[in-house]
């Protein structure tokens, strides 16, 4: 995916990429961000969803084996794993589970030396871009790299989900699959299939600058479903239909239809209560600037908007309009024909 950062993008803060497997005492793992095109929230109830990798935003983990003690070094916290703040619980889980599954239980339990896990990430946290899943994937890859063992896709998925369950309770698995995907996918109940992209899809991304908690967003949809089961299920079913129909529109490269589907999906996500004033304003600004359609992506309640543009120059114009509507930063992602 060719992805061009505009305005101030955290992509510029990406850590230097190290050579995996270069040192027997050091393991390196990298994973990219993701964006959901269609089907978020409905996917939690078994509906299909469509998602893409976002390669320009990455998380990197380096595990260095050394003297006793298991430590983390990151922008959020540096110190012993067992003293990490509660918000790092998914990361701690990923570290311990990955070391153990990689055959490095002695390091996980600090009985045979120790390790320091250094994490750097350019993926903004709690913005619906799969930051927690990508960090878990990077840690899993680093642990297996350190062990010199092959990491198969199902073990990777399990390890990410183990960490995601601590982060979000009941993750559908779409983030875990998409941060390990190399192209656009249809996700359904844990299984993935690549989808055909008939013509390059140019998306203008906008970060509201506001975090959105996936656990809270999923919980609020669940609460709505308990209060108004029929109405909520009808809305979730429509999200599922939109996701399924979008596969043909993406395959034929019908940008107008893809955009219209995104705008309809956004209005439904608004009705199920996971949009926000800022997200709605940015979506409206993108459409007023000529986007074929726009929607929030991921859990919502904050996070990011994606908008369908006609060209890179058009994506720049849409990005400028979205910044005027309150976006903290914008960038362009091209989903290549495949
Ligand atoms: C989060 O990226 C997508 C949600 O559908 C939650 C999930 O699928 O686990 C909101």
Coordinates of C-alpha atoms and ligand atoms in Angstrom, one line a residue:
X1 CA 0.0 0.0 0.0
X2 CA 1.5 3.4 -0.9
X3 CA 0.7 5.7 1.9
X4 CA 1.7 9.4 2.0
X5 CA 1.7 11.2 5.3
X6 CA 0.4 14.8 5.2
X7 CA 0.3 17.4 7.9
X8 CA 2.2 16.1 10.9
X9 CA 2.0 12.4 10.8
X10 CA 3.5 10.1 13.4
X11 CA 4.8 8.0 10.6
X12 CA 7.8 10.2 10.7
X13 CA 8.5 9.0 14.2
X14 CA 8.8 5.4 13.2
X15 CA 11.7 3.6 14.8
X16 CA 14.7 2.5 12.7
X17 CA 14.0 -0.9 11.3
X18 CA 16.5 -3.6 12.5
X19 CA 17.4 -6.7 10.7
X20 CA 15.5 -9.7 12.0
X21 CA 17.5 -12.6 13.2
X22 CA 20.8 -10.6 13.1
X23 CA 21.8 -11.5 16.7
X24 CA 21.2 -14.7 18.7
X25 CA 20.6 -12.7 21.9
X26 CA 18.2 -10.3 20.2
X27 CA 14.9 -10.8 18.5
X28 CA 13.1 -8.2 16.3
X29 CA 9.4 -8.1 15.2
X30 CA 7.5 -5.5 13.2
X31 CA 3.8 -5.2 12.4
X32 CA 1.6 -2.7 10.7
X33 CA -1.6 -0.9 11.5
X34 CA -5.1 -1.7 10.0
X35 CA -8.2 0.1 9.0
X36 CA -11.7 -1.4 8.7
X37 CA -13.5 -0.3 5.5
X38 CA -16.9 -2.0 6.4
X39 CA -18.5 -4.0 9.1
X40 CA -17.0 -2.8 12.4
X41 CA -19.2 -3.6 15.4
X42 CA -21.5 -5.9 13.4
X43 CA -18.4 -8.2 13.1
X44 CA -18.5 -8.7 16.9
X45 CA -21.9 -10.5 16.3
X46 CA -20.5 -12.7 13.6
X47 CA -21.1 -10.5 10.5
X48 CA -18.5 -10.2 7.8
X49 CA -16.2 -7.2 7.6
X50 CA -13.7 -5.8 5.2
X51 CA -10.3 -4.4 6.3
X52 CA -7.0 -3.3 4.9
X53 CA -3.4 -3.2 6.2
X54 CA -2.0 0.3 6.8
X55 CA 1.7 -0.2 6.1
X56 CA 2.9 3.3 6.8
X57 CA 2.2 3.0 10.5
X58 CA 4.2 0.3 12.3
X59 CA 5.0 -1.1 15.7
X60 CA 8.4 -2.6 16.4
X61 CA 9.5 -4.8 19.3
X62 CA 13.1 -5.7 20.1
X63 CA 13.7 -8.4 22.8
X64 CA 17.3 -8.5 24.1
X65 CA 18.1 -11.4 26.4
X66 CA 20.4 -10.6 29.3
X67 CA 20.8 -10.7 33.0
X68 CA 17.9 -11.8 35.3
X69 CA 14.8 -9.6 35.2
X70 CA 12.1 -8.9 32.6
X71 CA 11.8 -5.3 31.6
X72 CA 9.9 -3.0 29.2
X73 CA 11.3 0.1 27.6
X74 CA 8.6 2.2 25.8
X75 CA 7.4 5.8 25.6
X76 CA 4.6 4.9 28.1
X77 CA 6.7 3.1 30.7
X78 CA 10.2 1.9 31.3
X79 CA 10.9 -0.5 34.1
X80 CA 10.2 -4.1 35.3
X81 CA 7.3 -5.9 33.6
X82 CA 5.7 -6.6 36.9
X83 CA 5.6 -2.9 37.9
X84 CA 4.0 -1.8 34.6
X85 CA 0.8 0.3 34.8
X86 CA -2.6 -1.3 34.3
X87 CA -2.9 0.2 30.8
X88 CA 0.1 -1.9 29.7
X89 CA -1.6 -5.2 30.9
X90 CA -2.2 -6.3 27.2
X91 CA 1.5 -5.7 26.5
X92 CA 2.7 -7.6 29.6
X93 CA 0.4 -10.4 28.5
X94 CA 1.8 -10.4 25.0
X95 CA 5.4 -10.5 26.3
X96 CA 4.8 -13.4 28.8
X97 CA 2.6 -15.4 26.4
X98 CA 4.9 -14.9 23.4
X99 CA 8.1 -15.9 25.3
X100 CA 6.4 -19.0 26.7
X101 CA 5.0 -20.1 23.3
X102 CA 8.4 -19.4 21.6
X103 CA 10.0 -21.9 24.0
X104 CA 11.6 -19.2 26.2
X105 CA 9.7 -19.9 29.4
X106 CA 12.9 -19.4 31.4
X107 CA 12.9 -15.8 30.3
X108 CA 9.2 -15.4 30.8
X109 CA 9.4 -16.7 34.4
X110 CA 12.8 -15.0 35.0
X111 CA 14.4 -18.4 36.0
X112 CA 17.0 -18.4 33.2
X113 CA 18.3 -14.9 32.8
X114 CA 16.0 -12.1 31.7
X115 CA 15.2 -9.8 28.8
X116 CA 14.4 -6.2 28.0
X117 CA 11.5 -5.7 25.5
X118 CA 11.9 -2.3 23.7
X119 CA 8.7 -1.2 22.0
X120 CA 8.4 1.7 19.5
X121 CA 5.3 2.5 17.5
X122 CA 4.2 5.1 15.1
X123 CA 0.6 3.9 15.3
X124 CA -1.5 6.3 17.3
X125 CA -3.1 4.6 20.3
X126 CA -6.9 4.2 20.7
X127 CA -7.6 5.6 17.2
X128 CA -9.2 2.5 15.7
X129 CA -6.0 1.6 13.8
X130 CA -5.1 -1.6 15.6
X131 CA -2.3 -0.3 17.7
X132 CA -2.7 -2.9 20.5
X133 CA -2.9 -5.8 18.0
X134 CA 0.1 -4.5 16.1
X135 CA 2.2 -4.2 19.3
X136 CA 1.2 -7.7 20.3
X137 CA 2.1 -9.0 16.8
X138 CA 5.5 -7.3 16.9
X139 CA 6.2 -8.8 20.4
X140 CA 5.2 -12.3 19.2
X141 CA 7.4 -12.0 16.1
X142 CA 10.4 -10.7 18.2
X143 CA 10.0 -13.6 20.7
X144 CA 10.0 -16.2 17.9
X145 CA 12.9 -14.4 16.2
X146 CA 14.9 -14.5 19.4
X147 CA 14.1 -18.3 19.8
X148 CA 15.0 -18.9 16.1
X149 CA 11.7 -20.6 15.7
X150 CA 9.2 -20.3 12.8
X151 CA 6.0 -18.5 13.9
X152 CA 2.9 -19.8 12.0
X153 CA -0.1 -17.7 11.3
X154 CA -2.4 -19.5 13.7
X155 CA 0.0 -19.2 16.6
X156 CA 0.5 -15.5 15.8
X157 CA -3.3 -15.0 15.7
X158 CA -3.7 -16.8 19.1
X159 CA -1.0 -14.7 20.7
X160 CA -2.5 -11.5 19.5
X161 CA -6.0 -12.5 20.6
X162 CA -4.6 -13.5 24.1
X163 CA -3.4 -9.9 24.4
X164 CA -6.5 -8.4 22.8
X165 CA -8.8 -10.1 25.2
X166 CA -7.0 -8.3 28.0
X167 CA -7.3 -5.0 26.0
X168 CA -10.9 -5.3 24.9
X169 CA -12.7 -8.2 26.5
X170 CA -14.2 -10.0 23.5
X171 CA -12.3 -9.0 20.3
X172 CA -13.8 -10.4 17.1
X173 CA -10.3 -11.1 15.8
X174 CA -10.4 -8.7 12.8
X175 CA -7.6 -6.6 14.2
X176 CA -5.5 -9.6 14.9
X177 CA -5.9 -10.9 11.3
X178 CA -5.5 -7.5 9.6
X179 CA -2.3 -6.5 11.3
X180 CA -0.8 -9.7 9.9
X181 CA -2.4 -9.4 6.4
X182 CA -0.6 -8.3 3.3
X183 CA -3.7 -7.0 1.4
X184 CA -7.4 -6.3 1.7
X185 CA -9.4 -9.0 3.4
X186 CA -12.9 -10.2 4.1
X187 CA -13.0 -11.4 7.7
X188 CA -15.7 -13.6 9.0
X189 CA -15.7 -15.5 12.4
X190 CA -12.0 -15.7 12.6
X191 CA -11.4 -16.8 9.0
X192 CA -9.9 -14.5 6.3
X193 CA -10.0 -14.4 2.5
X194 CA -8.2 -12.0 0.3
X195 CA -10.5 -9.7 -1.7
X196 CA -10.1 -8.3 -5.2
X197 CA -9.5 -4.6 -5.6
X198 CA -10.3 -3.7 -9.2
X199 CA -8.8 -0.2 -9.3
X200 CA -6.6 1.7 -6.8
X201 CA -8.7 3.0 -3.9
X202 CA -7.4 6.3 -2.6
X203 CA -8.4 7.1 0.9
X204 CA -7.9 10.3 2.9
X205 CA -7.5 9.4 6.5
X206 CA -8.1 11.9 9.4
X207 CA -7.3 11.5 13.1
X208 CA -9.7 13.3 15.3
X209 CA -6.9 13.5 17.9
X210 CA -9.4 12.0 20.4
X211 CA -9.0 8.5 21.7
X212 CA -11.8 6.1 21.5
X213 CA -11.9 3.0 23.7
X214 CA -12.9 -0.1 21.8
X215 CA -14.0 -1.8 24.9
X216 CA -16.3 1.1 25.8
X217 CA -17.7 1.3 22.2
X218 CA -18.4 -2.4 22.0
X219 CA -20.0 -2.2 25.5
X220 CA -22.3 0.6 24.5
X221 CA -23.5 -1.3 21.4
X222 CA -24.1 -4.3 23.6
X223 CA -26.1 -2.2 26.0
X224 CA -28.2 -0.7 23.2
X225 CA -28.8 -4.2 21.9
X226 CA -30.1 -5.2 25.3
X227 CA -32.4 -2.2 25.5
X228 CA -33.6 -2.3 21.9
X229 CA -32.8 -5.7 20.5
X230 CA -34.9 -5.6 17.3
X231 CA -33.9 -2.1 16.2
X232 CA -30.3 -2.7 17.0
X233 CA -30.1 -6.0 15.2
X234 CA -31.7 -4.5 12.1
X235 CA -29.0 -1.8 12.1
X236 CA -26.2 -4.4 12.6
X237 CA -27.7 -6.5 9.8
X238 CA -27.6 -3.6 7.5
X239 CA -23.9 -3.0 8.3
X240 CA -23.3 -6.7 7.4
X241 CA -25.2 -6.3 4.1
X242 CA -23.2 -3.2 3.2
X243 CA -19.9 -5.0 4.0
X244 CA -20.9 -8.0 1.8
X245 CA -22.1 -5.8 -1.1
X246 CA -19.0 -3.7 -1.0
X247 CA -16.9 -6.7 -2.1
X248 CA -18.4 -6.5 -5.7
X249 CA -18.0 -2.7 -5.7
X250 CA -14.3 -2.9 -4.6
X251 CA -13.7 -5.6 -7.2
X252 CA -15.2 -3.5 -10.0
X253 CA -13.4 -0.4 -8.8
X254 CA -16.7 1.5 -8.4
X255 CA -15.5 4.3 -6.2
X256 CA -18.9 6.1 -6.2
X257 CA -20.6 3.0 -4.9
X258 CA -17.9 2.3 -2.3
X259 CA -18.1 5.9 -1.1
X260 CA -22.0 5.8 -0.9
X261 CA -21.7 2.6 1.1
X262 CA -19.3 4.2 3.5
X263 CA -21.5 7.2 4.1
X264 CA -24.5 4.9 4.8
X265 CA -22.3 2.8 7.1
X266 CA -21.3 6.0 9.0
X267 CA -24.9 7.0 9.5
X268 CA -25.7 3.6 10.9
X269 CA -22.7 3.7 13.2
X270 CA -23.9 7.1 14.4
X271 CA -27.3 5.6 15.1
X272 CA -25.8 2.8 17.2
X273 CA -24.1 5.5 19.2
X274 CA -20.4 5.1 18.4
X275 CA -19.8 8.3 16.5
X276 CA -19.1 11.7 18.0
X277 CA -19.6 15.3 17.1
X278 CA -16.0 15.6 15.9
X279 CA -16.3 12.4 13.8
X280 CA -19.6 13.6 12.2
X281 CA -18.2 17.0 11.5
X282 CA -15.1 15.5 9.8
X283 CA -17.2 13.1 7.7
X284 CA -19.5 16.0 6.6
X285 CA -16.5 18.1 5.7
X286 CA -15.0 15.3 3.6
X287 CA -18.2 14.8 1.7
X288 CA -18.6 18.6 1.2
X289 CA -15.1 18.6 -0.3
X290 CA -16.2 16.0 -2.9
X291 CA -15.4 12.7 -1.2
X292 CA -17.5 9.9 -2.7
X293 CA -18.3 9.0 0.9
X294 CA -16.7 8.9 4.4
X295 CA -17.1 7.1 7.7
X296 CA -15.5 6.5 11.0
X297 CA -13.2 3.4 11.1
X298 CA -12.7 1.0 14.0
X299 CA -14.5 1.2 17.3
X300 CA -15.4 4.9 17.1
X301 CA -16.2 7.3 20.0
X302 CA -13.1 9.1 18.7
X303 CA -10.3 7.8 16.5
X304 CA -10.2 8.1 12.7
X305 CA -12.3 8.9 9.6
X306 CA -11.6 7.5 6.1
X307 CA -12.9 9.2 3.0
X308 CA -12.9 8.1 -0.7
X309 CA -11.0 10.4 -3.0
X310 CA -10.7 10.5 -6.8
X311 CA -6.9 11.1 -6.9
X312 CA -4.0 12.0 -4.6
X313 CA -4.5 15.7 -5.2
X314 CA -8.2 15.3 -4.4
X315 CA -7.2 13.4 -1.2
X316 CA -5.0 16.4 -0.3
X317 CA -8.0 18.7 -0.7
X318 CA -10.2 16.5 1.4
X319 CA -7.5 16.3 4.0
X320 CA -7.3 20.1 4.2
X321 CA -11.1 20.2 4.6
X322 CA -11.0 17.6 7.3
X323 CA -8.3 19.5 9.2
X324 CA -10.5 22.6 9.0
X325 CA -13.3 20.6 10.6
X326 CA -11.1 19.7 13.5
X327 CA -8.9 16.7 12.4
X328 CA -5.5 16.8 14.2
X329 CA -3.7 15.3 11.2
X330 CA -4.5 13.7 7.9
X331 CA -2.8 11.4 5.4
X332 CA -3.4 9.5 2.3
X333 CA -3.5 5.7 1.9
X334 CA -3.7 4.0 -1.5
X335 CA -5.1 0.5 -1.6
X336 CA -3.5 -0.9 -4.8
X337 CA -5.4 -2.9 -7.4
X338 CA -4.8 -6.6 -6.5
Ligands
LIG1 C1 -12.3 -2.7 16.4 O1 -11.2 -2.5 15.5 C2 -13.4 -3.3 15.6 C3 -14.7 -3.7 16.5 O2 -15.6 -4.3 15.6 C4 -14.3 -4.6 17.7 C5 -13.9 -6.0 17.2 O3 -14.2 -6.4 16.1 O4 -13.4 -6.7 18.1 C6 -15.3 -2.4 17.1

